[in-house]
């Protein structure tokens, strides 16, 4: 039997085992998917191989650490420098980032020319890179300076919350909250600044899911289309399982969509 897991800290809340186990069962694959509370990424390689895993998902706060220990990163994960899925190939660990495509599938086909991303962590990197790959102009704003270096080094226009007032009159087709502010039921920016930004925009996206979210509530009040991170979770999981078991995403999709609707 093949074994997969999701590593993270905290991990008890993860819906990944439900999504993956249901799809594995429906596809008739002899495999199980567990969750693992990872207290430190030190010695991760040995842990991964000693658990006999064929693959794993990686979640907060280890996506960047694990990218650094992969033998190879394939696809857009190379540019992002963060992985959320790893696969054992012979004695090697191959890393992938399926968050990026998971995000993008939510907005594919919409008329989006430019985007403002709030936040500069691992998920902001994934979102920025997939938007750029699709020729969408991206500006990044973050609370503090340090994490913006990654973006400046790659020629993104960046702002901190201290000088974001310079762009409050810009019309953004989409404003994406890729900060962790919603976990604490906070706004990522001052109320007045966010209100000005929303006045000129069409879509608001918050990567958070499953909880009340002030960012999207304000966006709805201002008449914006609002999207939360729940479908991003679903789509990244479909892509990850396809890599784990080497089965086409289209075969996995109906099973994951079915269980996703039930556990929502
Ligand atoms: P990181 O820890 O890498 O980055 C967090 C970012 O949020 C930093 O830029 C930080 O700013 C900023 N931040 C944190 N708190 C606040 C606040 N109160 N106000 C303003 N900025 C704040 O996290 P990730 O990028 O990995 O994840 C971000 C969010 O996206 C999480 O909530 C996560 O759950 C969600 N996510 C959802 C996914 C999905 O499938 N739906 C997939 C991946 C992530 P600073 O640099 O100043 O500290």
mmCIF file with all atom_site columns, N, CA and C in Angstrom, residues 3-44:
data_model
loop_
_atom_site.group_PDB
_atom_site.id
_atom_site.type_symbol
_atom_site.label_atom_id
_atom_site.label_alt_id
_atom_site.label_comp_id
_atom_site.label_asym_id
_atom_site.label_entity_id
_atom_site.label_seq_id
_atom_site.pdbx_PDB_ins_code
_atom_site.Cartn_x
_atom_site.Cartn_y
_atom_site.Cartn_z
_atom_site.occupancy
_atom_site.B_iso_or_equiv
_atom_site.pdbx_formal_charge
_atom_site.auth_seq_id
_atom_site.auth_comp_id
_atom_site.auth_asym_id
_atom_site.auth_atom_id
_atom_site.pdbx_PDB_model_num
ATOM 1   N N  . UNK A 1 3  ? 1.684   5.175  0.764  1.00 0.00 ? 3  UNK A N  1
ATOM 2   C CA . UNK A 1 3  ? 1.273   6.102  1.826  1.00 0.00 ? 3  UNK A CA 1
ATOM 3   C C  . UNK A 1 3  ? 1.660   7.533  1.430  1.00 0.00 ? 3  UNK A C  1
ATOM 4   N N  . UNK A 1 4  ? 0.703   8.433  1.629  1.00 0.00 ? 4  UNK A N  1
ATOM 5   C CA . UNK A 1 4  ? 0.932   9.865  1.417  1.00 0.00 ? 4  UNK A CA 1
ATOM 6   C C  . UNK A 1 4  ? 0.564   10.581 2.702  1.00 0.00 ? 4  UNK A C  1
ATOM 7   N N  . UNK A 1 5  ? 1.090   11.788 2.888  1.00 0.00 ? 5  UNK A N  1
ATOM 8   C CA . UNK A 1 5  ? 0.713   12.537 4.086  1.00 0.00 ? 5  UNK A CA 1
ATOM 9   C C  . UNK A 1 5  ? 0.754   14.021 3.795  1.00 0.00 ? 5  UNK A C  1
ATOM 10  N N  . UNK A 1 6  ? 0.257   14.817 4.759  1.00 0.00 ? 6  UNK A N  1
ATOM 11  C CA . UNK A 1 6  ? 0.459   16.267 4.679  1.00 0.00 ? 6  UNK A CA 1
ATOM 12  C C  . UNK A 1 6  ? 1.240   16.667 5.932  1.00 0.00 ? 6  UNK A C  1
ATOM 13  N N  . UNK A 1 7  ? 2.353   17.378 5.714  1.00 0.00 ? 7  UNK A N  1
ATOM 14  C CA . UNK A 1 7  ? 3.201   17.860 6.813  1.00 0.00 ? 7  UNK A CA 1
ATOM 15  C C  . UNK A 1 7  ? 2.886   19.330 7.069  1.00 0.00 ? 7  UNK A C  1
ATOM 16  N N  . UNK A 1 8  ? 2.754   19.701 8.327  1.00 0.00 ? 8  UNK A N  1
ATOM 17  C CA . UNK A 1 8  ? 2.567   21.111 8.656  1.00 0.00 ? 8  UNK A CA 1
ATOM 18  C C  . UNK A 1 8  ? 2.491   21.289 10.158 1.00 0.00 ? 8  UNK A C  1
ATOM 19  N N  . UNK A 1 9  ? 2.376   22.532 10.573 1.00 0.00 ? 9  UNK A N  1
ATOM 20  C CA . UNK A 1 9  ? 2.238   22.842 11.997 1.00 0.00 ? 9  UNK A CA 1
ATOM 21  C C  . UNK A 1 9  ? 1.542   24.194 12.135 1.00 0.00 ? 9  UNK A C  1
ATOM 22  N N  . UNK A 1 10 ? 0.276   24.267 12.544 1.00 0.00 ? 10 UNK A N  1
ATOM 23  C CA . UNK A 1 10 ? -0.576  23.163 12.993 1.00 0.00 ? 10 UNK A CA 1
ATOM 24  C C  . UNK A 1 10 ? -1.090  22.336 11.805 1.00 0.00 ? 10 UNK A C  1
ATOM 25  N N  . UNK A 1 11 ? -1.648  21.161 12.112 1.00 0.00 ? 11 UNK A N  1
ATOM 26  C CA . UNK A 1 11 ? -2.095  20.302 11.019 1.00 0.00 ? 11 UNK A CA 1
ATOM 27  C C  . UNK A 1 11 ? -3.470  19.672 11.274 1.00 0.00 ? 11 UNK A C  1
ATOM 28  N N  . UNK A 1 12 ? -3.935  19.749 12.547 1.00 0.00 ? 12 UNK A N  1
ATOM 29  C CA . UNK A 1 12 ? -5.172  19.041 12.886 1.00 0.00 ? 12 UNK A CA 1
ATOM 30  C C  . UNK A 1 12 ? -6.363  19.498 12.037 1.00 0.00 ? 12 UNK A C  1
ATOM 31  N N  . UNK A 1 13 ? -6.339  20.777 11.577 1.00 0.00 ? 13 UNK A N  1
ATOM 32  C CA . UNK A 1 13 ? -7.479  21.348 10.863 1.00 0.00 ? 13 UNK A CA 1
ATOM 33  C C  . UNK A 1 13 ? -7.494  20.959 9.377  1.00 0.00 ? 13 UNK A C  1
ATOM 34  N N  . UNK A 1 14 ? -6.421  20.319 8.890  1.00 0.00 ? 14 UNK A N  1
ATOM 35  C CA . UNK A 1 14 ? -6.276  20.103 7.440  1.00 0.00 ? 14 UNK A CA 1
ATOM 36  C C  . UNK A 1 14 ? -7.383  19.226 6.864  1.00 0.00 ? 14 UNK A C  1
ATOM 37  N N  . UNK A 1 15 ? -7.937  19.684 5.745  1.00 0.00 ? 15 UNK A N  1
ATOM 38  C CA . UNK A 1 15 ? -8.978  18.901 5.074  1.00 0.00 ? 15 UNK A CA 1
ATOM 39  C C  . UNK A 1 15 ? -8.378  17.981 4.013  1.00 0.00 ? 15 UNK A C  1
ATOM 40  N N  . UNK A 1 16 ? -7.081  18.054 3.821  1.00 0.00 ? 16 UNK A N  1
ATOM 41  C CA . UNK A 1 16 ? -6.451  17.270 2.758  1.00 0.00 ? 16 UNK A CA 1
ATOM 42  C C  . UNK A 1 16 ? -6.691  15.765 2.897  1.00 0.00 ? 16 UNK A C  1
ATOM 43  N N  . UNK A 1 17 ? -6.569  15.164 4.117  1.00 0.00 ? 17 UNK A N  1
ATOM 44  C CA . UNK A 1 17 ? -6.810  13.709 4.187  1.00 0.00 ? 17 UNK A CA 1
ATOM 45  C C  . UNK A 1 17 ? -8.190  13.310 3.686  1.00 0.00 ? 17 UNK A C  1
ATOM 46  N N  . UNK A 1 18 ? -9.214  14.101 4.014  1.00 0.00 ? 18 UNK A N  1
ATOM 47  C CA . UNK A 1 18 ? -10.573 13.771 3.557  1.00 0.00 ? 18 UNK A CA 1
ATOM 48  C C  . UNK A 1 18 ? -10.659 13.806 2.033  1.00 0.00 ? 18 UNK A C  1
ATOM 49  N N  . UNK A 1 19 ? -10.122 14.858 1.440  1.00 0.00 ? 19 UNK A N  1
ATOM 50  C CA . UNK A 1 19 ? -10.184 15.006 -0.019 1.00 0.00 ? 19 UNK A CA 1
ATOM 51  C C  . UNK A 1 19 ? -9.446  13.861 -0.714 1.00 0.00 ? 19 UNK A C  1
ATOM 52  N N  . UNK A 1 20 ? -8.207  13.627 -0.270 1.00 0.00 ? 20 UNK A N  1
ATOM 53  C CA . UNK A 1 20 ? -7.363  12.637 -0.953 1.00 0.00 ? 20 UNK A CA 1
ATOM 54  C C  . UNK A 1 20 ? -7.856  11.202 -0.713 1.00 0.00 ? 20 UNK A C  1
ATOM 55  N N  . UNK A 1 21 ? -8.227  10.884 0.537  1.00 0.00 ? 21 UNK A N  1
ATOM 56  C CA . UNK A 1 21 ? -8.631  9.506  0.814  1.00 0.00 ? 21 UNK A CA 1
ATOM 57  C C  . UNK A 1 21 ? -9.905  9.133  0.057  1.00 0.00 ? 21 UNK A C  1
ATOM 58  N N  . UNK A 1 22 ? -10.830 10.077 -0.038 1.00 0.00 ? 22 UNK A N  1
ATOM 59  C CA . UNK A 1 22 ? -12.065 9.772  -0.761 1.00 0.00 ? 22 UNK A CA 1
ATOM 60  C C  . UNK A 1 22 ? -11.753 9.495  -2.245 1.00 0.00 ? 22 UNK A C  1
ATOM 61  N N  . UNK A 1 23 ? -10.924 10.370 -2.830 1.00 0.00 ? 23 UNK A N  1
ATOM 62  C CA . UNK A 1 23 ? -10.594 10.186 -4.258 1.00 0.00 ? 23 UNK A CA 1
ATOM 63  C C  . UNK A 1 23 ? -9.820  8.883  -4.466 1.00 0.00 ? 23 UNK A C  1
ATOM 64  N N  . UNK A 1 24 ? -8.894  8.576  -3.568 1.00 0.00 ? 24 UNK A N  1
ATOM 65  C CA . UNK A 1 24 ? -8.121  7.322  -3.699 1.00 0.00 ? 24 UNK A CA 1
ATOM 66  C C  . UNK A 1 24 ? -9.054  6.116  -3.662 1.00 0.00 ? 24 UNK A C  1
ATOM 67  N N  . UNK A 1 25 ? -9.998  6.157  -2.716 1.00 0.00 ? 25 UNK A N  1
ATOM 68  C CA . UNK A 1 25 ? -10.962 5.062  -2.569 1.00 0.00 ? 25 UNK A CA 1
ATOM 69  C C  . UNK A 1 25 ? -11.811 4.903  -3.835 1.00 0.00 ? 25 UNK A C  1
ATOM 70  N N  . UNK A 1 26 ? -12.342 6.032  -4.328 1.00 0.00 ? 26 UNK A N  1
ATOM 71  C CA . UNK A 1 26 ? -13.213 5.974  -5.513 1.00 0.00 ? 26 UNK A CA 1
ATOM 72  C C  . UNK A 1 26 ? -12.453 5.531  -6.762 1.00 0.00 ? 26 UNK A C  1
ATOM 73  N N  . UNK A 1 27 ? -11.162 5.845  -6.797 1.00 0.00 ? 27 UNK A N  1
ATOM 74  C CA . UNK A 1 27 ? -10.357 5.447  -7.969 1.00 0.00 ? 27 UNK A CA 1
ATOM 75  C C  . UNK A 1 27 ? -9.842  4.013  -7.828 1.00 0.00 ? 27 UNK A C  1
ATOM 76  N N  . UNK A 1 28 ? -10.112 3.389  -6.687 1.00 0.00 ? 28 UNK A N  1
ATOM 77  C CA . UNK A 1 28 ? -9.684  1.998  -6.463 1.00 0.00 ? 28 UNK A CA 1
ATOM 78  C C  . UNK A 1 28 ? -8.178  1.858  -6.295 1.00 0.00 ? 28 UNK A C  1
ATOM 79  N N  . UNK A 1 29 ? -7.537  2.903  -5.740 1.00 0.00 ? 29 UNK A N  1
ATOM 80  C CA . UNK A 1 29 ? -6.078  2.851  -5.545 1.00 0.00 ? 29 UNK A CA 1
ATOM 81  C C  . UNK A 1 29 ? -5.779  2.359  -4.137 1.00 0.00 ? 29 UNK A C  1
ATOM 82  N N  . UNK A 1 30 ? -4.870  1.423  -4.041 1.00 0.00 ? 30 UNK A N  1
ATOM 83  C CA . UNK A 1 30 ? -4.509  0.877  -2.731 1.00 0.00 ? 30 UNK A CA 1
ATOM 84  C C  . UNK A 1 30 ? -3.510  1.815  -2.054 1.00 0.00 ? 30 UNK A C  1
ATOM 85  N N  . UNK A 1 31 ? -4.029  2.848  -1.425 1.00 0.00 ? 31 UNK A N  1
ATOM 86  C CA . UNK A 1 31 ? -3.154  3.852  -0.814 1.00 0.00 ? 31 UNK A CA 1
ATOM 87  C C  . UNK A 1 31 ? -3.929  4.567  0.285  1.00 0.00 ? 31 UNK A C  1
ATOM 88  N N  . UNK A 1 32 ? -3.183  5.164  1.228  1.00 0.00 ? 32 UNK A N  1
ATOM 89  C CA . UNK A 1 32 ? -3.854  6.002  2.230  1.00 0.00 ? 32 UNK A CA 1
ATOM 90  C C  . UNK A 1 32 ? -3.098  7.305  2.407  1.00 0.00 ? 32 UNK A C  1
ATOM 91  N N  . UNK A 1 33 ? -3.831  8.312  2.904  1.00 0.00 ? 33 UNK A N  1
ATOM 92  C CA . UNK A 1 33 ? -3.277  9.660  3.048  1.00 0.00 ? 33 UNK A CA 1
ATOM 93  C C  . UNK A 1 33 ? -3.498  10.079 4.500  1.00 0.00 ? 33 UNK A C  1
ATOM 94  N N  . UNK A 1 34 ? -2.430  10.429 5.195  1.00 0.00 ? 34 UNK A N  1
ATOM 95  C CA . UNK A 1 34 ? -2.514  10.755 6.626  1.00 0.00 ? 34 UNK A CA 1
ATOM 96  C C  . UNK A 1 34 ? -2.124  12.225 6.844  1.00 0.00 ? 34 UNK A C  1
ATOM 97  N N  . UNK A 1 35 ? -2.081  12.652 8.115  1.00 0.00 ? 35 UNK A N  1
ATOM 98  C CA . UNK A 1 35 ? -1.543  13.988 8.414  1.00 0.00 ? 35 UNK A CA 1
ATOM 99  C C  . UNK A 1 35 ? -0.416  13.839 9.434  1.00 0.00 ? 35 UNK A C  1
ATOM 100 N N  . UNK A 1 36 ? 0.554   14.749 9.366  1.00 0.00 ? 36 UNK A N  1
ATOM 101 C CA . UNK A 1 36 ? 1.736   14.629 10.226 1.00 0.00 ? 36 UNK A CA 1
ATOM 102 C C  . UNK A 1 36 ? 2.090   16.004 10.790 1.00 0.00 ? 36 UNK A C  1
ATOM 103 N N  . UNK A 1 37 ? 2.081   16.096 12.111 1.00 0.00 ? 37 UNK A N  1
ATOM 104 C CA . UNK A 1 37 ? 2.484   17.343 12.771 1.00 0.00 ? 37 UNK A CA 1
ATOM 105 C C  . UNK A 1 37 ? 4.009   17.433 12.737 1.00 0.00 ? 37 UNK A C  1
ATOM 106 N N  . UNK A 1 38 ? 4.518   18.342 11.931 1.00 0.00 ? 38 UNK A N  1
ATOM 107 C CA . UNK A 1 38 ? 5.975   18.472 11.756 1.00 0.00 ? 38 UNK A CA 1
ATOM 108 C C  . UNK A 1 38 ? 6.460   19.631 12.625 1.00 0.00 ? 38 UNK A C  1
ATOM 109 N N  . UNK A 1 39 ? 7.223   19.273 13.668 1.00 0.00 ? 39 UNK A N  1
ATOM 110 C CA . UNK A 1 39 ? 7.623   20.340 14.609 1.00 0.00 ? 39 UNK A CA 1
ATOM 111 C C  . UNK A 1 39 ? 8.836   21.106 14.116 1.00 0.00 ? 39 UNK A C  1
ATOM 112 N N  . UNK A 1 40 ? 9.622   20.484 13.242 1.00 0.00 ? 40 UNK A N  1
ATOM 113 C CA . UNK A 1 40 ? 10.798  21.172 12.701 1.00 0.00 ? 40 UNK A CA 1
ATOM 114 C C  . UNK A 1 40 ? 11.133  20.536 11.352 1.00 0.00 ? 40 UNK A C  1
ATOM 115 N N  . UNK A 1 41 ? 11.713  21.322 10.456 1.00 0.00 ? 41 UNK A N  1
ATOM 116 C CA . UNK A 1 41 ? 12.063  20.762 9.145  1.00 0.00 ? 41 UNK A CA 1
ATOM 117 C C  . UNK A 1 41 ? 13.478  20.160 9.168  1.00 0.00 ? 41 UNK A C  1
ATOM 118 N N  . UNK A 1 42 ? 14.140  20.228 10.339 1.00 0.00 ? 42 UNK A N  1
ATOM 119 C CA . UNK A 1 42 ? 15.484  19.674 10.478 1.00 0.00 ? 42 UNK A CA 1
ATOM 120 C C  . UNK A 1 42 ? 15.402  18.152 10.254 1.00 0.00 ? 42 UNK A C  1
ATOM 121 N N  . UNK A 1 43 ? 16.314  17.616 9.508  1.00 0.00 ? 43 UNK A N  1
ATOM 122 C CA . UNK A 1 43 ? 16.352  16.173 9.258  1.00 0.00 ? 43 UNK A CA 1
ATOM 123 C C  . UNK A 1 43 ? 15.127  15.663 8.487  1.00 0.00 ? 43 UNK A C  1
ATOM 124 N N  . UNK A 1 44 ? 14.499  16.535 7.695  1.00 0.00 ? 44 UNK A N  1
ATOM 125 C CA . UNK A 1 44 ? 13.267  16.150 6.987  1.00 0.00 ? 44 UNK A CA 1
ATOM 126 C C  . UNK A 1 44 ? 13.482  15.005 6.005  1.00 0.00 ? 44 UNK A C  1
#
